[in-house]
């Protein structure tokens, strides 16, 4: 019979001991919550694989998310038996919280994580880490949605995953293909820059980390993986999906306000091109359409083209642009009922210019506040 959970003695995790002749190059976190069944066989399998095929010193850090079963006892025993295994215990749940704690304490050049069910084929570990060790990339992610990946999972999870990543591309203009594959690695310097900017501490942590990294101009390497879905997954799809939608909305608002970092050197040219294209399209559409219809169509066409070529403008920013230009046209029509095409184009150009100046001023104010 399983012992009462409240009476389980939980040993205190110890500080990382000096167990290696050389410091680990890779610190691989395994976040867990109530995984007493899978934890030991998975960690032993992972440890054996790294011992046999990983050419660098490594550490496996089991990050216990406030488990209430025998998970902490098993983690402590594994840390005693296996020289490259350590464990930490958190007082609160949350995968993002566990990864933040494990990565923040590590001194390894590369920090990473994978799910305890080992759904991802372990042969992808070295290809995941290699571009970070070489300095080619700052982050590396496993992807189940790229050519070369092989995935075994039910249609429900397949549809949810694909729809989620399509939603990210449409709303946040991301360039990576798979936000939530539980198989990621980060250079420690990049993790130190990114972790203070990531607010989420649960399942949306992965997505937010990648969005912020991409906006900051960090290089993200994708590795196609073999993936076999765990039928006993603890992820609650509905509550997780709702939390993800709230996270997307929060990041969308941050992008619209210019709070998140901008992609270095990539925004000025597309903004000028789309502004000119909008005015030309408006002039072409105006003879056959109402001013508001022509403006909305011109913006929509520019947005679709911009997504395809540059992938830069999220939906909240498009909505702001539409509201400003539509309001400017309405104000012109109200004050000068007989205004012609030239006046409309001038008003649209002024509206776009005012938006650019407002964002520029907001950015300077933020920089000045940060500097002071």
Coordinates of C-alpha atoms in Angstrom, one line a residue:
X1 CA 0.0 0.0 0.0
X2 CA 1.2 3.5 -0.8
X3 CA 2.4 5.3 2.4
X4 CA 0.4 8.4 3.4
X5 CA 1.7 11.3 1.4
X6 CA 1.7 13.8 4.3
X7 CA 4.1 11.6 6.3
X8 CA 6.8 11.2 3.6
X9 CA 10.2 12.5 4.8
X10 CA 11.6 14.8 2.1
X11 CA 15.3 15.1 2.2
X12 CA 16.8 18.6 1.7
X13 CA 18.6 19.0 -1.6
X14 CA 22.3 19.6 -1.2
X15 CA 24.4 22.3 -3.0
X16 CA 26.1 21.0 -6.2
X17 CA 29.2 19.0 -5.1
X18 CA 32.5 19.1 -7.0
X19 CA 32.1 15.6 -8.5
X20 CA 33.9 16.0 -11.8
X21 CA 37.4 16.6 -12.8
X22 CA 36.0 19.0 -15.3
X23 CA 33.0 21.3 -15.0
X24 CA 29.9 20.1 -17.0
X25 CA 29.5 21.5 -20.4
X26 CA 25.8 20.7 -20.5
X27 CA 23.4 21.0 -17.6
X28 CA 20.2 19.2 -18.6
X29 CA 17.2 19.9 -16.4
X30 CA 14.3 17.4 -16.1
X31 CA 11.3 19.2 -14.5
X32 CA 9.0 16.8 -12.6
X33 CA 5.8 16.8 -10.7
X34 CA 4.5 13.6 -9.1
X35 CA 6.5 11.4 -11.4
X36 CA 7.3 8.6 -9.1
X37 CA 6.6 6.0 -11.8
X38 CA 8.6 7.4 -14.7
X39 CA 11.4 9.3 -12.9
X40 CA 13.9 6.5 -12.1
X41 CA 13.7 4.6 -15.4
X42 CA 13.8 7.8 -17.4
X43 CA 16.8 9.3 -15.6
X44 CA 18.7 6.1 -15.6
X45 CA 18.1 5.7 -19.4
X46 CA 19.1 9.3 -20.0
X47 CA 22.2 9.0 -17.8
X48 CA 23.3 5.8 -19.7
X49 CA 22.8 7.5 -23.0
X50 CA 24.8 10.5 -22.1
X51 CA 27.6 8.4 -20.6
X52 CA 27.8 6.3 -23.8
X53 CA 27.4 8.8 -26.6
X54 CA 27.8 12.4 -25.3
X55 CA 31.4 13.5 -25.7
X56 CA 31.4 16.2 -23.1
X57 CA 31.0 16.4 -19.3
X58 CA 27.4 16.7 -18.3
X59 CA 25.0 17.1 -15.4
X60 CA 21.4 16.0 -15.1
X61 CA 19.4 18.3 -12.7
X62 CA 16.0 16.9 -11.6
X63 CA 13.9 19.9 -10.8
X64 CA 11.0 18.7 -8.5
X65 CA 8.0 21.0 -8.7
X66 CA 6.6 20.6 -5.2
X67 CA 5.7 16.9 -5.7
X68 CA 3.4 15.3 -3.1
X69 CA 4.3 11.7 -3.8
X70 CA 7.6 9.8 -3.5
X71 CA 9.2 11.8 -6.4
X72 CA 11.6 13.8 -4.1
X73 CA 12.8 10.5 -2.4
X74 CA 13.5 8.9 -5.7
X75 CA 15.3 12.1 -6.9
X76 CA 17.5 12.1 -3.8
X77 CA 18.4 8.5 -4.2
X78 CA 19.3 8.9 -7.9
X79 CA 21.5 11.9 -6.9
X80 CA 23.3 9.7 -4.4
X81 CA 23.8 6.8 -6.8
X82 CA 24.7 8.6 -10.0
X83 CA 27.6 11.0 -9.9
X84 CA 26.3 13.2 -12.7
X85 CA 22.8 13.6 -11.3
X86 CA 21.6 16.3 -8.9
X87 CA 18.3 17.5 -7.8
X88 CA 16.5 20.7 -6.5
X89 CA 13.1 21.1 -4.9
X90 CA 10.7 24.0 -5.4
X91 CA 8.0 25.0 -3.1
X92 CA 5.6 25.8 -6.0
X93 CA 4.5 24.1 -9.2
X94 CA 5.3 25.4 -12.7
X95 CA 7.5 24.1 -15.4
X96 CA 8.8 27.6 -16.2
X97 CA 9.6 28.1 -12.5
X98 CA 11.5 24.9 -12.4
X99 CA 13.6 25.7 -15.5
X100 CA 14.3 29.2 -14.2
X101 CA 15.6 27.8 -10.9
X102 CA 17.7 25.1 -12.5
X103 CA 19.2 27.3 -15.2
X104 CA 19.9 30.2 -12.9
X105 CA 22.0 28.1 -10.6
X106 CA 24.0 26.5 -13.3
X107 CA 27.5 27.5 -14.4
X108 CA 27.6 25.2 -17.5
X109 CA 28.1 26.9 -20.9
X110 CA 24.9 25.3 -22.2
X111 CA 21.7 24.7 -20.2
X112 CA 18.8 22.6 -21.6
X113 CA 15.8 20.6 -20.6
X114 CA 13.7 17.7 -21.7
X115 CA 10.5 16.2 -20.5
X116 CA 10.7 13.3 -18.1
X117 CA 8.7 11.0 -20.3
X118 CA 11.6 11.1 -22.9
X119 CA 9.1 11.5 -25.8
X120 CA 12.0 13.0 -27.8
X121 CA 14.5 10.6 -29.3
X122 CA 17.7 11.0 -27.3
X123 CA 19.9 10.8 -30.5
X124 CA 18.9 14.4 -31.1
X125 CA 20.6 15.7 -28.0
X126 CA 24.0 16.2 -29.5
X127 CA 22.6 17.9 -32.7
X128 CA 20.7 20.1 -30.3
X129 CA 23.7 21.2 -28.3
X130 CA 26.4 21.3 -30.9
X131 CA 25.4 24.6 -32.6
X132 CA 25.4 26.3 -29.1
X133 CA 28.9 24.9 -28.2
X134 CA 30.3 26.1 -31.5
X135 CA 28.8 29.6 -31.1
X136 CA 26.7 29.3 -34.2
X137 CA 23.4 29.8 -32.3
X138 CA 22.1 31.1 -29.0
X139 CA 19.2 28.8 -28.6
X140 CA 18.3 25.4 -30.1
X141 CA 14.8 23.8 -30.1
X142 CA 13.5 20.5 -31.1
X143 CA 10.7 20.7 -33.7
X144 CA 8.0 18.2 -34.5
X145 CA 6.7 20.2 -37.4
X146 CA 9.7 20.4 -39.7
X147 CA 10.7 18.1 -42.6
X148 CA 12.7 15.3 -41.2
X149 CA 10.8 14.9 -38.0
X150 CA 8.9 11.8 -37.2
X151 CA 5.9 12.1 -34.8
X152 CA 3.6 9.5 -33.3
X153 CA 0.7 11.1 -31.5
X154 CA -3.1 11.2 -31.6
X155 CA -5.0 13.5 -34.0
X156 CA -6.3 15.7 -31.2
X157 CA -2.8 16.7 -30.0
X158 CA -1.5 17.0 -33.6
X159 CA -4.3 19.5 -34.5
X160 CA -3.9 21.5 -31.3
X161 CA -0.1 21.7 -31.7
X162 CA -0.4 22.9 -35.4
X163 CA -3.2 25.3 -34.7
X164 CA -1.2 26.8 -31.7
X165 CA 1.9 27.4 -33.8
X166 CA -0.1 28.9 -36.7
X167 CA -1.8 31.2 -34.2
X168 CA 1.7 32.3 -33.0
X169 CA 2.8 33.1 -36.5
X170 CA -0.4 35.1 -37.2
X171 CA -0.5 37.1 -34.0
X172 CA 3.1 37.5 -32.9
X173 CA 4.9 37.0 -36.3
X174 CA 7.3 34.4 -35.0
X175 CA 9.7 32.6 -37.2
X176 CA 10.2 29.4 -35.3
X177 CA 8.1 26.3 -36.1
X178 CA 7.4 24.6 -32.8
X179 CA 7.1 26.6 -29.6
X180 CA 6.2 23.8 -27.1
X181 CA 8.3 20.8 -27.9
X182 CA 9.8 19.8 -24.5
X183 CA 13.4 19.7 -25.9
X184 CA 15.3 23.0 -25.8
X185 CA 18.8 24.3 -25.1
X186 CA 20.2 27.8 -24.4
X187 CA 23.7 29.2 -24.1
X188 CA 24.1 30.3 -20.5
X189 CA 24.9 33.9 -21.5
X190 CA 21.7 34.1 -23.5
X191 CA 19.7 32.6 -20.7
X192 CA 21.1 35.2 -18.3
X193 CA 19.8 37.9 -20.7
X194 CA 16.4 36.3 -21.3
X195 CA 15.2 35.0 -18.0
X196 CA 14.7 38.4 -16.4
X197 CA 12.4 39.3 -19.4
X198 CA 10.2 36.2 -19.2
X199 CA 7.2 36.6 -16.9
X200 CA 5.4 33.3 -17.2
X201 CA 6.4 30.5 -14.8
X202 CA 4.2 27.7 -16.2
X203 CA 3.6 26.1 -19.6
X204 CA 3.8 29.4 -21.6
X205 CA 7.4 29.9 -20.4
X206 CA 8.8 28.2 -23.5
X207 CA 6.8 30.3 -26.0
X208 CA 7.6 33.6 -24.2
X209 CA 11.3 32.7 -24.0
X210 CA 11.4 32.1 -27.8
X211 CA 9.4 35.2 -28.7
X212 CA 11.7 37.5 -26.5
X213 CA 14.8 35.8 -27.9
X214 CA 13.7 36.2 -31.5
X215 CA 12.7 39.9 -30.9
X216 CA 16.2 40.5 -29.4
X217 CA 17.9 39.2 -32.5
X218 CA 19.3 35.9 -31.0
X219 CA 19.8 33.0 -33.3
X220 CA 17.5 30.1 -32.9
X221 CA 18.5 26.7 -34.3
X222 CA 15.8 24.1 -35.1
X223 CA 16.4 20.3 -34.9
X224 CA 13.9 17.9 -36.4
X225 CA 13.1 15.2 -33.8
X226 CA 11.5 11.8 -33.5
X227 CA 8.7 12.2 -31.1
X228 CA 6.4 9.5 -29.5
X229 CA 3.6 11.1 -27.5
X230 CA 3.1 10.0 -23.9
X231 CA -0.4 8.7 -23.5
X232 CA -0.2 9.4 -19.8
X233 CA 0.7 13.0 -20.2
X234 CA -0.3 15.2 -17.2
X235 CA -0.9 18.3 -19.4
X236 CA -4.5 19.6 -19.0
X237 CA -5.2 20.7 -22.6
X238 CA -8.1 23.0 -21.9
X239 CA -6.6 25.0 -19.0
X240 CA -3.2 25.0 -20.7
X241 CA -4.7 26.3 -23.9
X242 CA -6.5 29.1 -22.1
X243 CA -3.3 30.1 -20.3
X244 CA -1.5 30.1 -23.6
X245 CA -4.1 32.4 -25.2
X246 CA -3.8 34.8 -22.2
X247 CA 0.0 34.7 -22.7
X248 CA -0.3 35.4 -26.4
X249 CA -2.6 38.4 -25.7
X250 CA -0.2 39.8 -23.1
X251 CA 2.8 39.5 -25.5
X252 CA 0.7 41.0 -28.3
X253 CA -0.1 44.1 -26.1
X254 CA 3.6 44.3 -25.3
X255 CA 4.6 44.2 -28.9
X256 CA 2.0 46.9 -29.8
X257 CA 3.3 49.2 -27.1
X258 CA 6.9 48.5 -28.1
X259 CA 7.8 47.0 -24.7
X260 CA 9.5 43.9 -26.1
X261 CA 12.9 44.2 -27.8
X262 CA 12.9 44.9 -31.5
X263 CA 14.7 42.7 -34.1
X264 CA 17.9 44.6 -34.8
X265 CA 18.1 46.2 -38.2
X266 CA 14.9 44.6 -39.5
X267 CA 12.1 47.0 -38.9
X268 CA 12.9 50.3 -40.5
X269 CA 13.0 49.2 -44.1
X270 CA 9.8 47.1 -44.0
X271 CA 7.9 49.9 -42.2
X272 CA 8.9 52.4 -45.0
X273 CA 8.1 49.9 -47.7
X274 CA 4.7 49.0 -46.3
X275 CA 3.8 52.7 -45.7
X276 CA 4.5 53.5 -49.3
X277 CA 2.7 50.4 -50.5
X278 CA -0.3 51.2 -48.5
X279 CA -0.6 54.7 -50.0
X280 CA -0.2 53.3 -53.6
X281 CA -2.8 50.6 -53.0
X282 CA -5.2 53.1 -51.5
X283 CA -4.8 55.4 -54.5
X284 CA -5.5 52.4 -56.8
X285 CA -8.5 51.1 -54.9
X286 CA -10.1 54.5 -54.0
X287 CA -11.9 55.1 -57.4
X288 CA -13.8 51.9 -57.0
X289 CA -14.3 51.8 -53.2
X290 CA -15.3 53.9 -50.3
X291 CA -12.4 55.6 -48.4
X292 CA -12.7 53.3 -45.4
X293 CA -13.0 50.2 -47.4
X294 CA -10.0 51.1 -49.6
X295 CA -8.0 51.9 -46.5
X296 CA -8.9 48.6 -44.8
X297 CA -8.1 46.6 -47.9
X298 CA -4.8 48.4 -48.5
X299 CA -3.7 47.7 -44.9
X300 CA -4.8 44.1 -45.1
X301 CA -2.9 43.4 -48.3
X302 CA 0.2 45.1 -47.0
X303 CA -0.1 43.0 -43.8
X304 CA -0.4 39.7 -45.6
X305 CA 2.5 40.6 -47.9
X306 CA 4.6 41.8 -44.9
X307 CA 3.9 38.5 -43.1
X308 CA 5.1 36.5 -46.0
X309 CA 8.3 38.5 -46.8
X310 CA 9.3 39.9 -43.4
X311 CA 7.1 38.4 -40.7
X312 CA 7.1 41.5 -38.6
X313 CA 3.7 43.0 -37.9
X314 CA 1.5 41.4 -35.2
X315 CA -2.2 41.7 -35.3
X316 CA -2.5 44.2 -32.4
X317 CA -0.2 46.6 -34.3
X318 CA -2.3 46.1 -37.4
X319 CA -5.4 47.0 -35.4
X320 CA -3.7 50.1 -34.0
X321 CA -2.7 51.2 -37.5
X322 CA -6.2 50.6 -38.9
X323 CA -7.9 52.5 -36.1
X324 CA -5.5 55.5 -36.5
X325 CA -5.8 55.7 -40.3
X326 CA -9.6 55.1 -40.3
X327 CA -10.1 57.8 -37.6
X328 CA -8.0 60.2 -39.6
X329 CA -10.1 59.7 -42.7
X330 CA -13.3 60.1 -40.7
X331 CA -12.0 63.4 -39.2
X332 CA -11.1 64.6 -42.7
X333 CA -14.5 63.7 -44.1
X334 CA -16.2 65.5 -41.2
X335 CA -14.1 68.7 -41.4
X336 CA -13.7 68.9 -45.2
X337 CA -16.6 67.0 -46.8
X338 CA -15.4 67.6 -50.3
X339 CA -11.7 66.6 -49.8
X340 CA -10.2 64.8 -52.8
X341 CA -7.7 61.9 -53.2
X342 CA -4.6 64.1 -52.6
X343 CA -6.0 65.3 -49.2
X344 CA -6.8 61.7 -48.2
X345 CA -3.3 60.5 -49.1
X346 CA -1.8 63.4 -47.1
X347 CA -3.9 62.5 -44.1
X348 CA -3.0 58.8 -44.3
X349 CA 0.7 59.7 -44.6
X350 CA 0.5 62.0 -41.6
X351 CA -1.3 59.3 -39.6
X352 CA 1.4 56.8 -40.3
X353 CA 4.1 59.4 -39.6
X354 CA 2.5 60.3 -36.2
X355 CA 2.4 56.6 -35.3
X356 CA 6.2 56.2 -36.0
X357 CA 7.0 59.4 -34.1
X358 CA 4.9 58.3 -31.1
X359 CA 6.6 54.9 -31.0
X360 CA 10.0 56.5 -31.4
X361 CA 9.3 59.0 -28.5
X362 CA 8.0 56.2 -26.3
X363 CA 11.1 54.1 -27.0
X364 CA 13.4 57.1 -26.1
X365 CA 11.5 57.6 -22.8
X366 CA 11.8 54.0 -21.9
X367 CA 15.6 54.1 -22.7
X368 CA 16.0 57.2 -20.7
X369 CA 14.1 55.8 -17.7
X370 CA 16.2 52.6 -17.9
X371 CA 19.4 54.5 -18.0
X372 CA 18.5 56.7 -15.1

